[in-house]
Coordinates of C-alpha atoms in Angstrom, one line a residue:
M11 CA -16.6 -1.4 -44.8
T12 CA -16.5 -4.9 -46.0
G13 CA -17.6 -6.5 -49.2
T14 CA -16.9 -9.3 -51.8
Y15 CA -16.6 -7.9 -55.3
K16 CA -17.0 -9.2 -58.8
D17 CA -13.8 -10.2 -60.6
T18 CA -10.9 -7.7 -60.0
E19 CA -13.0 -4.4 -60.0
K20 CA -11.9 -1.9 -57.5
I21 CA -13.9 0.5 -55.4
T22 CA -12.8 4.0 -55.9
I23 CA -12.3 6.7 -53.4
D24 CA -15.7 8.2 -54.8
A25 CA -17.5 5.1 -53.5
V26 CA -15.9 5.3 -50.1
T27 CA -16.7 9.0 -49.8
Q28 CA -20.3 8.4 -50.6
Y29 CA -20.5 5.6 -48.2
Y30 CA -19.4 7.9 -45.4
M31 CA -22.0 10.4 -46.5
G32 CA -24.6 7.7 -46.1
D33 CA -25.0 6.5 -49.6
A34 CA -23.9 2.9 -50.3
T35 CA -25.2 2.6 -53.8
L36 CA -21.8 2.5 -55.4
L37 CA -20.7 -0.3 -53.0
H38 CA -23.8 -2.4 -53.7
T39 CA -22.9 -2.6 -57.4
Y40 CA -19.8 -4.6 -56.4
I41 CA -21.3 -7.2 -54.3
H42 CA -21.3 -10.8 -55.7
P43 CA -25.0 -12.1 -55.2
Q44 CA -24.0 -15.7 -54.5
T45 CA -21.5 -15.3 -51.9
V46 CA -21.1 -16.2 -48.1
L47 CA -18.9 -13.3 -46.8
L48 CA -16.8 -13.8 -43.7
S49 CA -15.7 -10.4 -42.3
V50 CA -12.9 -11.3 -40.0
G51 CA -12.3 -7.9 -38.6
K52 CA -16.0 -7.4 -37.8
G53 CA -16.4 -10.9 -36.4
Q54 CA -19.6 -11.4 -38.5
I55 CA -20.9 -13.7 -41.1
I56 CA -23.2 -12.2 -43.6
V57 CA -25.0 -14.3 -46.1
G58 CA -26.2 -13.1 -49.4
A59 CA -26.2 -9.7 -51.1
D60 CA -29.4 -8.4 -49.4
A61 CA -27.9 -9.0 -45.9
I62 CA -24.7 -7.3 -47.0
R63 CA -26.6 -4.3 -48.3
Q64 CA -28.6 -4.0 -45.0
N65 CA -25.3 -4.3 -43.0
L66 CA -23.6 -1.6 -45.1
A67 CA -26.7 0.7 -44.8
N68 CA -26.6 0.1 -40.9
R69 CA -30.2 -1.0 -41.0
N70 CA -29.6 -3.9 -38.7
N71 CA -26.8 -6.2 -37.5
S72 CA -27.0 -8.9 -39.9
G73 CA -25.3 -12.4 -39.6
I74 CA -24.0 -14.3 -36.6
R75 CA -21.1 -13.7 -34.3
Y76 CA -17.9 -15.7 -35.3
D77 CA -14.8 -14.2 -33.9
I78 CA -11.7 -15.8 -35.4
E79 CA -9.3 -13.0 -35.7
S80 CA -9.1 -9.3 -35.6
I81 CA -6.2 -7.6 -37.3
M82 CA -5.2 -4.1 -36.4
C83 CA -2.7 -1.9 -38.0
K84 CA -1.1 1.5 -37.3
S85 CA -2.5 4.3 -39.4
Y86 CA -0.8 4.7 -42.8
L87 CA -1.6 6.7 -45.8
L88 CA -3.1 4.7 -48.7
A89 CA -3.4 5.5 -52.4
T90 CA -6.5 7.5 -53.1
G91 CA -7.2 5.6 -56.3
C92 CA -8.1 2.3 -54.6
C93 CA -9.2 1.1 -51.2
Y94 CA -9.1 -2.7 -52.0
T95 CA -6.0 -4.8 -52.6
M96 CA -5.6 -8.3 -53.4
L97 CA -3.9 -10.4 -50.6
D98 CA -1.3 -12.9 -51.6
S99 CA -0.5 -15.1 -48.6
A100 CA -0.7 -18.6 -47.3
L101 CA -3.7 -17.9 -45.0
L102 CA -6.5 -20.4 -45.6
V103 CA -9.7 -20.9 -43.9
C104 CA -11.5 -24.3 -43.9
Y105 CA -15.2 -24.8 -43.1
P106 CA -17.0 -27.8 -41.7
N107 CA -19.2 -28.6 -44.5
Q108 CA -16.3 -28.8 -47.0
M109 CA -18.2 -27.1 -49.8
L110 CA -15.4 -24.8 -50.9
E111 CA -14.3 -24.6 -54.5
R112 CA -12.0 -21.6 -54.1
V113 CA -11.0 -19.1 -51.5
N114 CA -10.6 -15.6 -52.6
Q115 CA -8.8 -13.4 -50.2
R116 CA -8.8 -9.6 -50.0
I117 CA -7.7 -6.8 -47.8
T118 CA -10.3 -4.2 -47.1
V119 CA -9.8 -1.1 -45.1
I120 CA -12.1 1.0 -42.9
W121 CA -11.2 4.6 -44.1
K122 CA -11.1 7.9 -42.3
Y123 CA -10.4 11.3 -43.6
I124 CA -8.2 13.1 -41.2
K125 CA -8.3 16.9 -41.4
E126 CA -5.2 19.2 -40.8
K127 CA -6.5 20.4 -37.5
D128 CA -6.7 16.9 -36.2
L129 CA -3.2 15.7 -37.3
Q130 CA -1.6 15.9 -34.0
K131 CA -4.4 14.2 -32.2
E132 CA -4.5 11.4 -34.8
G133 CA -0.7 11.1 -34.8
V134 CA -0.2 11.5 -38.6
A135 CA 1.8 13.9 -40.6
K136 CA -0.5 15.3 -43.2
E137 CA -4.1 15.6 -44.2
G138 CA -5.6 12.8 -46.2
W139 CA -7.4 9.4 -46.3
Y140 CA -6.1 7.0 -43.8
G141 CA -6.8 3.3 -43.4
L142 CA -7.1 2.8 -39.6
H143 CA -8.4 -0.8 -39.4
L144 CA -7.2 -3.6 -41.7
H145 CA -9.6 -6.4 -42.3
I146 CA -9.2 -9.6 -44.2
S147 CA -12.6 -10.3 -45.9
I148 CA -12.8 -13.8 -47.5
G149 CA -15.5 -14.5 -50.1
L150 CA -16.4 -18.1 -50.5
E151 CA -17.6 -19.3 -54.0
T152 CA -19.1 -22.7 -54.4
K153 CA -20.6 -24.8 -57.2
E154 CA -23.7 -25.3 -55.1
A155 CA -25.9 -23.0 -53.1
P156 CA -24.2 -20.6 -50.6
I157 CA -23.0 -22.2 -47.4
D158 CA -25.4 -22.1 -44.6
A159 CA -24.0 -19.9 -41.9
S160 CA -25.5 -22.1 -39.2
H161 CA -23.1 -24.8 -40.2
L162 CA -20.1 -22.6 -39.0
S163 CA -19.0 -23.1 -35.5
I164 CA -16.1 -22.0 -33.6
N165 CA -16.0 -25.4 -31.9
K166 CA -15.2 -27.0 -35.1
L167 CA -12.0 -25.0 -35.9
E168 CA -10.4 -28.4 -35.5
E169 CA -11.3 -28.8 -39.1
L170 CA -9.0 -25.9 -39.9
M171 CA -6.1 -27.6 -38.3
N172 CA -6.7 -30.7 -40.3
Y173 CA -7.0 -28.9 -43.6
A174 CA -4.0 -26.7 -43.2
Q175 CA -1.6 -29.3 -41.8
T176 CA 0.9 -30.8 -44.3
A177 CA 4.1 -32.8 -44.1
E178 CA 6.0 -29.5 -43.8
R179 CA 3.6 -27.1 -42.2
V180 CA 1.2 -27.1 -39.2
A181 CA -1.5 -24.6 -38.2
L182 CA -1.3 -23.4 -34.7
R183 CA -4.3 -21.4 -33.3
D184 CA -3.4 -19.1 -30.5
I185 CA -5.5 -18.0 -27.5
K186 CA -6.8 -15.0 -29.5
Q187 CA -8.0 -17.3 -32.3
S188 CA -5.3 -16.2 -34.6
V189 CA -4.0 -19.1 -36.8
H190 CA -0.3 -19.4 -37.4
Y191 CA 1.1 -21.6 -40.3
I192 CA 4.5 -22.8 -39.0
S193 CA 7.0 -25.1 -40.7
R194 CA 7.5 -28.2 -38.6
S195 CA 11.3 -27.7 -38.8
K196 CA 10.9 -24.3 -37.0
I197 CA 9.1 -25.8 -33.9
V198 CA 11.6 -26.5 -31.2
R199 CA 9.2 -27.8 -28.5
F200 CA 5.9 -27.4 -26.8
E201 CA 5.4 -26.9 -23.0
A202 CA 2.2 -27.3 -21.0
V203 CA 1.7 -24.4 -18.6
A204 CA -1.4 -24.6 -16.4
H205 CA -4.4 -24.9 -18.9
Q206 CA -2.3 -23.6 -21.8
T207 CA 0.4 -24.9 -24.1
V208 CA 3.3 -22.7 -25.4
A209 CA 5.0 -23.5 -28.6
Y210 CA 8.8 -22.4 -28.8
L211 CA 10.0 -21.6 -32.2
S212 CA 13.6 -21.6 -33.6
D213 CA 13.5 -17.9 -34.1
G214 CA 12.7 -17.2 -30.5
Q215 CA 9.1 -16.4 -30.8
T216 CA 6.4 -18.2 -28.8
I217 CA 2.7 -19.0 -29.5
T218 CA 0.3 -19.6 -26.6
M219 CA -2.6 -22.0 -27.3
F220 CA -5.4 -23.8 -25.5
R221 CA -4.5 -27.2 -27.2
R222 CA -3.5 -30.1 -25.1
L223 CA -0.1 -31.8 -25.6
K224 CA -1.7 -35.2 -26.2
H225 CA -3.5 -33.7 -29.2
L226 CA -0.4 -32.1 -30.5
E227 CA 1.5 -35.2 -30.1
Q228 CA -1.1 -37.2 -32.0
D229 CA -1.3 -34.6 -34.9
L230 CA 2.4 -34.0 -35.3
G231 CA 3.4 -37.7 -35.2
E232 CA 6.9 -38.7 -36.3
G233 CA 9.8 -36.5 -35.3
F234 CA 8.2 -35.2 -32.1
V235 CA 8.8 -36.9 -28.7
R236 CA 6.8 -36.7 -25.5
T237 CA 9.7 -36.5 -23.1
H238 CA 7.7 -35.4 -20.1
R239 CA 4.0 -34.9 -19.2
H240 CA 4.7 -31.1 -19.7
H241 CA 7.0 -31.3 -22.7
L242 CA 6.8 -32.3 -26.3
V243 CA 10.1 -31.9 -28.2
N244 CA 11.2 -31.7 -31.9
A245 CA 13.9 -34.5 -32.0
R246 CA 16.0 -32.6 -34.4
Y247 CA 16.7 -30.0 -31.7
V248 CA 17.9 -32.6 -29.2
E249 CA 21.7 -32.5 -28.6
V250 CA 22.1 -35.2 -25.9
A251 CA 20.1 -36.9 -23.2
R252 CA 22.1 -37.5 -20.1
N253 CA 21.5 -37.8 -16.3
Y254 CA 17.8 -37.8 -16.7
K255 CA 18.0 -34.4 -18.6
L256 CA 17.4 -33.4 -22.2
F257 CA 19.8 -30.8 -23.5
L258 CA 18.5 -29.0 -26.6
T259 CA 20.5 -27.1 -29.2
D260 CA 19.1 -23.7 -28.1
G261 CA 20.4 -24.2 -24.6
T262 CA 17.2 -25.4 -23.0
I263 CA 17.5 -28.1 -20.5
L264 CA 14.4 -30.3 -19.8
P265 CA 13.8 -33.0 -17.2
I266 CA 13.2 -36.6 -18.1
P267 CA 11.4 -38.8 -15.6
R268 CA 13.6 -41.6 -14.3
E269 CA 11.0 -44.3 -15.1
S270 CA 10.8 -43.1 -18.6
F271 CA 14.3 -42.3 -19.5
R272 CA 15.3 -45.5 -21.2
K273 CA 12.1 -45.5 -23.3
I274 CA 12.6 -41.9 -24.3
K275 CA 16.2 -42.6 -25.4
Q276 CA 14.9 -45.3 -27.7
L277 CA 12.2 -43.1 -29.2
L278 CA 14.9 -40.4 -29.9
I279 CA 17.2 -42.9 -31.5
Q280 CA 14.3 -44.2 -33.7
Q281 CA 13.0 -40.8 -34.8
A282 CA 15.9 -38.3 -34.7
V283 CA 18.8 -38.0 -37.1
K284 CA 22.3 -37.3 -36.0
I285 CA 21.5 -37.2 -32.3
D286 CA 24.3 -38.3 -29.9
L287 CA 22.7 -40.0 -26.9
E288 CA 24.8 -40.9 -24.0

């Protein structure tokens, strides 16, 4: 169940109940007619109210496939008065044709009524409506005509990176197409492993990507030093460079090629603050 809705109106449990009984009339009344809807959880782009109605009524599989991210959550009991909640977060999505005026973000939930006899099987404590799948549905409103879905391409997600990146935050897309918005100061280093690149963060977490180090080096610019063909390091985490090795504040020790040692030392001196190089 996914939809883009007028203003701040909310779909009641009655609309959900009727939908599961095969009547989507109440849901239809909330659909904005001039909207391109991206249903992230479903991985579909549906254009216009008619296509959305057809999809809700299960008449056909409208839209094109566009798998960005699928968000799953453990079952949890939701308030029965509302199945749609405003999402307040930094998640942004940018599209290649740059026709956006505003991005409205919402959480929608696929509901399931779990009866008492199924509690143990479903792993819940009491009978009631449960939201089993959490979807982020993003309605895009423009001053012009709705965005042509054919313009959207997963090969152009580089546009997302450029849009989201600021002086303090960068967007990193992992191998599952999830986009993480990370403060530059929290990135310790990047390491190329086979055909993938792993980002190591200051809190111990890692993000595995398909991006090449040379592209990350170009995008990140000042403050990040390519110390090896397999390593890109945030200079603020360098403790000392000595004996052809780089010692980081988190205890990591990285090799420095002999032929590049002097050049890398100079780069670290130029870009890093309070780094003691020997």
